[in-house]
Amino acid sequence: MTIIDGKQTAEEYKAALKQEVKEFVAKGKRPPCLAILLIGNNGASETYVANKLKTCHDVGFSASLYRFENTVSENEVLTCINELNFNSNVDGIIVQSPFPNHISPQKINEAIHPAKDVDGFHPMNAGRLQQNKPCYISATPKGIMQLIEKYKIETQGKHCVVVGRSNIVGMPMSILLSRNSKPGNCTVTICHSKTVDLASFTKRADILIAAIGSPELITADMIKEGAVVFDVGITRVADKTAKSGYRLKGDINCDEAAPKSSYITPVPGGVGPMTIIGLLQNTLLAAKNAIYN
Ligand code: GUN
């Protein structure tokens, strides 16, 4: 059994990105620039955004943060996005989710110009992914694909079960693994909150990807012997013994599931660290006009 080290893999990709940025800037280009919009003061979002900003600076990007109160109007956010769409010094734009209820994720995602949509959430990028055209692939599925490549995990002909059907993870993941490429060529089953007898599906998975955000929903008895297991869940669960007052839990009980798995990602330190890398790789692609040109 191998514990997949997302932290170490992310460090390697980060070093490669830093080198690419250095070469890009040496050609006389300005550093890639990511604009991050943050609405309200969700604790987890604050942490994610701080990490994104730090990693941008570490690899030589410029990054700017646009903060909004929880009460900001949808129009005000859309206006900011529109200005950034036209700002030729900005390559990528993301709005950190979740948003307050009065702000429509769909409107926000569609307001960002597809060429600057480095989260890959715009329907144009989602559609281009489905049609196997150049596009921005959202960071979490992209990170998982890179872990599959790094660990030389065979996917062809395997049965992959994706638990979760979100636009951010489950859907793009199922497309990436089923398409005719390497890695790819899996037979994919998508499970979700209305699936009856989830265990009957997960037990048949050669590759199991859990992205439901339900702490330790998947127990060892639901996993096939020798399966490859990716845990995307990262939920803060209250824990008085932890300094922060919470502990991060995945969708899978890793301690129990690890002995049955051939490869497994821990939480934290598995899929999570790779997601920032995917975002920054997309921003560099945007700076190079590599997707839409
Ligand atoms: N919130 C949690 N994950 C993400 C992500 O990948 N992008 C954005 N914009 N918000 C998130």
PDB file of N, CA and C in Angstrom, residues 22-94:
ATOM      1  N   LYS A  22      10.084  31.999 -14.450  1.00  0.00           N
ATOM      2  CA  LYS A  22      11.374  32.680 -14.595  1.00  0.00           C
ATOM      3  C   LYS A  22      11.718  32.820 -16.085  1.00  0.00           C
ATOM      4  N   GLU A  23      11.526  31.725 -16.827  1.00  0.00           N
ATOM      5  CA  GLU A  23      11.847  31.741 -18.261  1.00  0.00           C
ATOM      6  C   GLU A  23      10.898  32.675 -19.024  1.00  0.00           C
ATOM      7  N   PHE A  24       9.634  32.673 -18.603  1.00  0.00           N
ATOM      8  CA  PHE A  24       8.615  33.525 -19.234  1.00  0.00           C
ATOM      9  C   PHE A  24       8.977  35.002 -19.046  1.00  0.00           C
ATOM     10  N   VAL A  25       9.353  35.343 -17.819  1.00  0.00           N
ATOM     11  CA  VAL A  25       9.677  36.735 -17.495  1.00  0.00           C
ATOM     12  C   VAL A  25      10.998  37.139 -18.176  1.00  0.00           C
ATOM     13  N   ALA A  26      11.922  36.166 -18.291  1.00  0.00           N
ATOM     14  CA  ALA A  26      13.211  36.453 -18.946  1.00  0.00           C
ATOM     15  C   ALA A  26      13.017  36.833 -20.415  1.00  0.00           C
ATOM     16  N   LYS A  27      11.875  36.415 -20.991  1.00  0.00           N
ATOM     17  CA  LYS A  27      11.585  36.778 -22.395  1.00  0.00           C
ATOM     18  C   LYS A  27      10.981  38.174 -22.500  1.00  0.00           C
ATOM     19  N   GLY A  28      10.892  38.861 -21.354  1.00  0.00           N
ATOM     20  CA  GLY A  28      10.373  40.221 -21.356  1.00  0.00           C
ATOM     21  C   GLY A  28       8.882  40.320 -21.076  1.00  0.00           C
ATOM     22  N   LYS A  29       8.258  39.208 -20.699  1.00  0.00           N
ATOM     23  CA  LYS A  29       6.818  39.242 -20.387  1.00  0.00           C
ATOM     24  C   LYS A  29       6.631  39.675 -18.931  1.00  0.00           C
ATOM     25  N   ARG A  30       5.453  40.267 -18.647  1.00  0.00           N
ATOM     26  CA  ARG A  30       5.189  40.564 -17.233  1.00  0.00           C
ATOM     27  C   ARG A  30       4.773  39.261 -16.544  1.00  0.00           C
ATOM     28  N   PRO A  31       4.975  39.155 -15.208  1.00  0.00           N
ATOM     29  CA  PRO A  31       4.609  37.921 -14.514  1.00  0.00           C
ATOM     30  C   PRO A  31       3.114  37.647 -14.639  1.00  0.00           C
ATOM     31  N   PRO A  32       2.716  36.368 -14.681  1.00  0.00           N
ATOM     32  CA  PRO A  32       1.292  36.028 -14.712  1.00  0.00           C
ATOM     33  C   PRO A  32       0.582  36.669 -13.513  1.00  0.00           C
ATOM     34  N   CYS A  33      -0.645  37.095 -13.735  1.00  0.00           N
ATOM     35  CA  CYS A  33      -1.374  37.805 -12.668  1.00  0.00           C
ATOM     36  C   CYS A  33      -2.747  37.175 -12.424  1.00  0.00           C
ATOM     37  N   LEU A  34      -2.990  36.812 -11.178  1.00  0.00           N
ATOM     38  CA  LEU A  34      -4.269  36.214 -10.776  1.00  0.00           C
ATOM     39  C   LEU A  34      -5.033  37.198  -9.891  1.00  0.00           C
ATOM     40  N   ALA A  35      -6.292  37.433 -10.229  1.00  0.00           N
ATOM     41  CA  ALA A  35      -7.161  38.262  -9.382  1.00  0.00           C
ATOM     42  C   ALA A  35      -8.107  37.346  -8.614  1.00  0.00           C
ATOM     43  N   ILE A  36      -8.151  37.515  -7.288  1.00  0.00           N
ATOM     44  CA  ILE A  36      -9.007  36.676  -6.446  1.00  0.00           C
ATOM     45  C   ILE A  36     -10.055  37.562  -5.774  1.00  0.00           C
ATOM     46  N   LEU A  37     -11.317  37.197  -5.941  1.00  0.00           N
ATOM     47  CA  LEU A  37     -12.397  37.919  -5.258  1.00  0.00           C
ATOM     48  C   LEU A  37     -12.864  37.071  -4.080  1.00  0.00           C
ATOM     49  N   LEU A  38     -12.978  37.724  -2.922  1.00  0.00           N
ATOM     50  CA  LEU A  38     -13.396  37.006  -1.711  1.00  0.00           C
ATOM     51  C   LEU A  38     -14.552  37.765  -1.078  1.00  0.00           C
ATOM     52  N   ILE A  39     -15.663  37.048  -0.910  1.00  0.00           N
ATOM     53  CA  ILE A  39     -16.868  37.691  -0.362  1.00  0.00           C
ATOM     54  C   ILE A  39     -17.108  37.151   1.043  1.00  0.00           C
ATOM     55  N   GLY A  40     -17.238  38.093   2.005  1.00  0.00           N
ATOM     56  CA  GLY A  40     -17.544  37.682   3.377  1.00  0.00           C
ATOM     57  C   GLY A  40     -16.311  37.204   4.110  1.00  0.00           C
ATOM     58  N   ASN A  41     -16.534  36.483   5.219  1.00  0.00           N
ATOM     59  CA  ASN A  41     -15.383  36.089   6.055  1.00  0.00           C
ATOM     60  C   ASN A  41     -15.487  34.639   6.510  1.00  0.00           C
ATOM     61  N   ASN A  42     -15.815  33.764   5.579  1.00  0.00           N
ATOM     62  CA  ASN A  42     -15.810  32.329   5.835  1.00  0.00           C
ATOM     63  C   ASN A  42     -14.370  31.895   6.201  1.00  0.00           C
ATOM     64  N   GLY A  43     -14.245  31.224   7.361  1.00  0.00           N
ATOM     65  CA  GLY A  43     -12.916  30.874   7.875  1.00  0.00           C
ATOM     66  C   GLY A  43     -12.118  30.024   6.918  1.00  0.00           C
ATOM     67  N   ALA A  44     -12.766  28.990   6.341  1.00  0.00           N
ATOM     68  CA  ALA A  44     -12.047  28.090   5.438  1.00  0.00           C
ATOM     69  C   ALA A  44     -11.610  28.856   4.188  1.00  0.00           C
ATOM     70  N   SER A  45     -12.514  29.713   3.658  1.00  0.00           N
ATOM     71  CA  SER A  45     -12.171  30.484   2.448  1.00  0.00           C
ATOM     72  C   SER A  45     -10.986  31.411   2.708  1.00  0.00           C
ATOM     73  N   GLU A  46     -10.968  32.029   3.907  1.00  0.00           N
ATOM     74  CA  GLU A  46      -9.845  32.915   4.262  1.00  0.00           C
ATOM     75  C   GLU A  46      -8.527  32.134   4.170  1.00  0.00           C
ATOM     76  N   THR A  47      -8.552  30.902   4.704  1.00  0.00           N
ATOM     77  CA  THR A  47      -7.326  30.077   4.698  1.00  0.00           C
ATOM     78  C   THR A  47      -6.938  29.705   3.270  1.00  0.00           C
ATOM     79  N   TYR A  48      -7.926  29.254   2.482  1.00  0.00           N
ATOM     80  CA  TYR A  48      -7.618  28.852   1.104  1.00  0.00           C
ATOM     81  C   TYR A  48      -7.051  30.035   0.308  1.00  0.00           C
ATOM     82  N   VAL A  49      -7.687  31.192   0.474  1.00  0.00           N
ATOM     83  CA  VAL A  49      -7.254  32.362  -0.300  1.00  0.00           C
ATOM     84  C   VAL A  49      -5.848  32.791   0.136  1.00  0.00           C
ATOM     85  N   ALA A  50      -5.601  32.761   1.442  1.00  0.00           N
ATOM     86  CA  ALA A  50      -4.252  33.126   1.925  1.00  0.00           C
ATOM     87  C   ALA A  50      -3.215  32.177   1.310  1.00  0.00           C
ATOM     88  N   ASN A  51      -3.553  30.889   1.227  1.00  0.00           N
ATOM     89  CA  ASN A  51      -2.633  29.907   0.624  1.00  0.00           C
ATOM     90  C   ASN A  51      -2.417  30.174  -0.852  1.00  0.00           C
ATOM     91  N   LYS A  52      -3.511  30.509  -1.538  1.00  0.00           N
ATOM     92  CA  LYS A  52      -3.400  30.785  -2.974  1.00  0.00           C
ATOM     93  C   LYS A  52      -2.492  32.004  -3.206  1.00  0.00           C
ATOM     94  N   LEU A  53      -2.710  33.056  -2.396  1.00  0.00           N
ATOM     95  CA  LEU A  53      -1.898  34.271  -2.567  1.00  0.00           C
ATOM     96  C   LEU A  53      -0.424  33.982  -2.289  1.00  0.00           C
ATOM     97  N   LYS A  54      -0.178  33.220  -1.221  1.00  0.00           N
ATOM     98  CA  LYS A  54       1.216  32.912  -0.851  1.00  0.00           C
ATOM     99  C   LYS A  54       1.897  32.100  -1.964  1.00  0.00           C
ATOM    100  N   THR A  55       1.162  31.093  -2.476  1.00  0.00           N
ATOM    101  CA  THR A  55       1.772  30.241  -3.510  1.00  0.00           C
ATOM    102  C   THR A  55       2.021  31.050  -4.783  1.00  0.00           C
ATOM    103  N   CYS A  56       1.104  31.965  -5.117  1.00  0.00           N
ATOM    104  CA  CYS A  56       1.327  32.854  -6.267  1.00  0.00           C
ATOM    105  C   CYS A  56       2.649  33.587  -6.107  1.00  0.00           C
ATOM    106  N   HIS A  57       2.844  34.167  -4.931  1.00  0.00           N
ATOM    107  CA  HIS A  57       4.072  34.945  -4.720  1.00  0.00           C
ATOM    108  C   HIS A  57       5.299  34.042  -4.739  1.00  0.00           C
ATOM    109  N   ASP A  58       5.167  32.838  -4.166  1.00  0.00           N
ATOM    110  CA  ASP A  58       6.292  31.889  -4.135  1.00  0.00           C
ATOM    111  C   ASP A  58       6.791  31.543  -5.545  1.00  0.00           C
ATOM    112  N   VAL A  59       5.859  31.421  -6.499  1.00  0.00           N
ATOM    113  CA  VAL A  59       6.300  31.008  -7.844  1.00  0.00           C
ATOM    114  C   VAL A  59       6.577  32.190  -8.786  1.00  0.00           C
ATOM    115  N   GLY A  60       6.402  33.400  -8.256  1.00  0.00           N
ATOM    116  CA  GLY A  60       6.733  34.588  -9.055  1.00  0.00           C
ATOM    117  C   GLY A  60       5.564  35.205  -9.801  1.00  0.00           C
ATOM    118  N   PHE A  61       4.332  34.816  -9.444  1.00  0.00           N
ATOM    119  CA  PHE A  61       3.150  35.469 -10.028  1.00  0.00           C
ATOM    120  C   PHE A  61       2.890  36.760  -9.272  1.00  0.00           C
ATOM    121  N   SER A  62       2.124  37.659  -9.884  1.00  0.00           N
ATOM    122  CA  SER A  62       1.523  38.713  -9.070  1.00  0.00           C
ATOM    123  C   SER A  62       0.069  38.310  -8.828  1.00  0.00           C
ATOM    124  N   ALA A  63      -0.452  38.742  -7.705  1.00  0.00           N
ATOM    125  CA  ALA A  63      -1.829  38.373  -7.366  1.00  0.00           C
ATOM    126  C   ALA A  63      -2.465  39.542  -6.643  1.00  0.00           C
ATOM    127  N   SER A  64      -3.748  39.768  -6.908  1.00  0.00           N
ATOM    128  CA  SER A  64      -4.428  40.825  -6.152  1.00  0.00           C
ATOM    129  C   SER A  64      -5.718  40.285  -5.576  1.00  0.00           C
ATOM    130  N   LEU A  65      -6.037  40.750  -4.384  1.00  0.00           N
ATOM    131  CA  LEU A  65      -7.224  40.290  -3.658  1.00  0.00           C
ATOM    132  C   LEU A  65      -8.254  41.412  -3.639  1.00  0.00           C
ATOM    133  N   TYR A  66      -9.470  41.079  -4.027  1.00  0.00           N
ATOM    134  CA  TYR A  66     -10.591  42.023  -3.984  1.00  0.00           C
ATOM    135  C   TYR A  66     -11.566  41.508  -2.937  1.00  0.00           C
ATOM    136  N   ARG A  67     -11.664  42.243  -1.817  1.00  0.00           N
ATOM    137  CA  ARG A  67     -12.508  41.785  -0.705  1.00  0.00           C
ATOM    138  C   ARG A  67     -13.851  42.485  -0.736  1.00  0.00           C
ATOM    139  N   PHE A  68     -14.900  41.735  -0.432  1.00  0.00           N
ATOM    140  CA  PHE A  68     -16.247  42.315  -0.361  1.00  0.00           C
ATOM    141  C   PHE A  68     -16.919  41.880   0.936  1.00  0.00           C
ATOM    142  N   GLU A  69     -17.749  42.787   1.478  1.00  0.00           N
ATOM    143  CA  GLU A  69     -18.550  42.424   2.656  1.00  0.00           C
ATOM    144  C   GLU A  69     -19.573  41.368   2.246  1.00  0.00           C
ATOM    145  N   ASN A  70     -20.060  40.629   3.243  1.00  0.00           N
ATOM    146  CA  ASN A  70     -21.113  39.633   3.019  1.00  0.00           C
ATOM    147  C   ASN A  70     -22.358  40.224   2.364  1.00  0.00           C
ATOM    148  N   THR A  71     -22.576  41.529   2.621  1.00  0.00           N
ATOM    149  CA  THR A  71     -23.804  42.186   2.166  1.00  0.00           C
ATOM    150  C   THR A  71     -23.653  42.803   0.776  1.00  0.00           C
ATOM    151  N   VAL A  72     -22.521  42.616   0.147  1.00  0.00           N
ATOM    152  CA  VAL A  72     -22.289  43.241  -1.165  1.00  0.00           C
ATOM    153  C   VAL A  72     -23.378  42.779  -2.153  1.00  0.00           C
ATOM    154  N   SER A  73     -23.754  43.690  -3.055  1.00  0.00           N
ATOM    155  CA  SER A  73     -24.779  43.283  -4.033  1.00  0.00           C
ATOM    156  C   SER A  73     -24.118  42.448  -5.133  1.00  0.00           C
ATOM    157  N   GLU A  74     -24.950  41.616  -5.750  1.00  0.00           N
ATOM    158  CA  GLU A  74     -24.466  40.792  -6.856  1.00  0.00           C
ATOM    159  C   GLU A  74     -23.891  41.677  -7.967  1.00  0.00           C
ATOM    160  N   ASN A  75     -24.585  42.813  -8.200  1.00  0.00           N
ATOM    161  CA  ASN A  75     -24.165  43.724  -9.261  1.00  0.00           C
ATOM    162  C   ASN A  75     -22.772  44.278  -9.043  1.00  0.00           C
ATOM    163  N   GLU A  76     -22.485  44.572  -7.773  1.00  0.00           N
ATOM    164  CA  GLU A  76     -21.169  45.131  -7.467  1.00  0.00           C
ATOM    165  C   GLU A  76     -20.077  44.113  -7.798  1.00  0.00           C
ATOM    166  N   VAL A  77     -20.325  42.848  -7.473  1.00  0.00           N
ATOM    167  CA  VAL A  77     -19.338  41.799  -7.768  1.00  0.00           C
ATOM    168  C   VAL A  77     -19.213  41.633  -9.282  1.00  0.00           C
ATOM    169  N   LEU A  78     -20.365  41.640  -9.968  1.00  0.00           N
ATOM    170  CA  LEU A  78     -20.343  41.468 -11.431  1.00  0.00           C
ATOM    171  C   LEU A  78     -19.593  42.623 -12.103  1.00  0.00           C
ATOM    172  N   THR A  79     -19.761  43.825 -11.559  1.00  0.00           N
ATOM    173  CA  THR A  79     -19.063  44.993 -12.122  1.00  0.00           C
ATOM    174  C   THR A  79     -17.554  44.824 -11.973  1.00  0.00           C
ATOM    175  N   CYS A  80     -17.150  44.364 -10.791  1.00  0.00           N
ATOM    176  CA  CYS A  80     -15.712  44.141 -10.554  1.00  0.00           C
ATOM    177  C   CYS A  80     -15.173  43.105 -11.548  1.00  0.00           C
ATOM    178  N   ILE A  81     -15.927  42.013 -11.731  1.00  0.00           N
ATOM    179  CA  ILE A  81     -15.486  40.964 -12.668  1.00  0.00           C
ATOM    180  C   ILE A  81     -15.357  41.541 -14.073  1.00  0.00           C
ATOM    181  N   ASN A  82     -16.336  42.346 -14.450  1.00  0.00           N
ATOM    182  CA  ASN A  82     -16.329  42.923 -15.790  1.00  0.00           C
ATOM    183  C   ASN A  82     -15.103  43.805 -16.007  1.00  0.00           C
ATOM    184  N   GLU A  83     -14.758  44.587 -14.991  1.00  0.00           N
ATOM    185  CA  GLU A  83     -13.570  45.445 -15.111  1.00  0.00           C
ATOM    186  C   GLU A  83     -12.317  44.587 -15.260  1.00  0.00           C
ATOM    187  N   LEU A  84     -12.268  43.510 -14.484  1.00  0.00           N
ATOM    188  CA  LEU A  84     -11.090  42.632 -14.557  1.00  0.00           C
ATOM    189  C   LEU A  84     -11.018  41.905 -15.901  1.00  0.00           C
ATOM    190  N   ASN A  85     -12.194  41.589 -16.465  1.00  0.00           N
ATOM    191  CA  ASN A  85     -12.221  40.964 -17.798  1.00  0.00           C
ATOM    192  C   ASN A  85     -11.511  41.843 -18.824  1.00  0.00           C
ATOM    193  N   PHE A  86     -11.684  43.168 -18.678  1.00  0.00           N
ATOM    194  CA  PHE A  86     -11.119  44.114 -19.652  1.00  0.00           C
ATOM    195  C   PHE A  86      -9.720  44.596 -19.280  1.00  0.00           C
ATOM    196  N   ASN A  87      -9.254  44.172 -18.092  1.00  0.00           N
ATOM    197  CA  ASN A  87      -7.949  44.639 -17.629  1.00  0.00           C
ATOM    198  C   ASN A  87      -6.846  43.735 -18.212  1.00  0.00           C
ATOM    199  N   SER A  88      -6.063  44.301 -19.138  1.00  0.00           N
ATOM    200  CA  SER A  88      -5.089  43.456 -19.852  1.00  0.00           C
ATOM    201  C   SER A  88      -3.908  43.070 -18.969  1.00  0.00           C
ATOM    202  N   ASN A  89      -3.846  43.622 -17.759  1.00  0.00           N
ATOM    203  CA  ASN A  89      -2.778  43.209 -16.836  1.00  0.00           C
ATOM    204  C   ASN A  89      -3.179  42.028 -15.972  1.00  0.00           C
ATOM    205  N   VAL A  90      -4.424  41.549 -16.152  1.00  0.00           N
ATOM    206  CA  VAL A  90      -4.921  40.423 -15.350  1.00  0.00           C
ATOM    207  C   VAL A  90      -5.130  39.224 -16.270  1.00  0.00           C
ATOM    208  N   ASP A  91      -4.546  38.080 -15.893  1.00  0.00           N
ATOM    209  CA  ASP A  91      -4.673  36.874 -16.730  1.00  0.00           C
ATOM    210  C   ASP A  91      -5.800  35.967 -16.264  1.00  0.00           C
ATOM    211  N   GLY A  92      -5.906  35.791 -14.949  1.00  0.00           N
ATOM    212  CA  GLY A  92      -6.907  34.866 -14.416  1.00  0.00           C
ATOM    213  C   GLY A  92      -7.761  35.524 -13.345  1.00  0.00           C
ATOM    214  N   ILE A  93      -9.029  35.099 -13.289  1.00  0.00           N
ATOM    215  CA  ILE A  93      -9.956  35.657 -12.279  1.00  0.00           C
ATOM    216  C   ILE A  93     -10.654  34.491 -11.598  1.00  0.00           C
ATOM    217  N   ILE A  94     -10.664  34.491 -10.273  1.00  0.00           N
ATOM    218  CA  ILE A  94     -11.495  33.505  -9.564  1.00  0.00           C
ATOM    219  C   ILE A  94     -12.284  34.209  -8.460  1.00  0.00           C
TER     220      ILE A  94
END
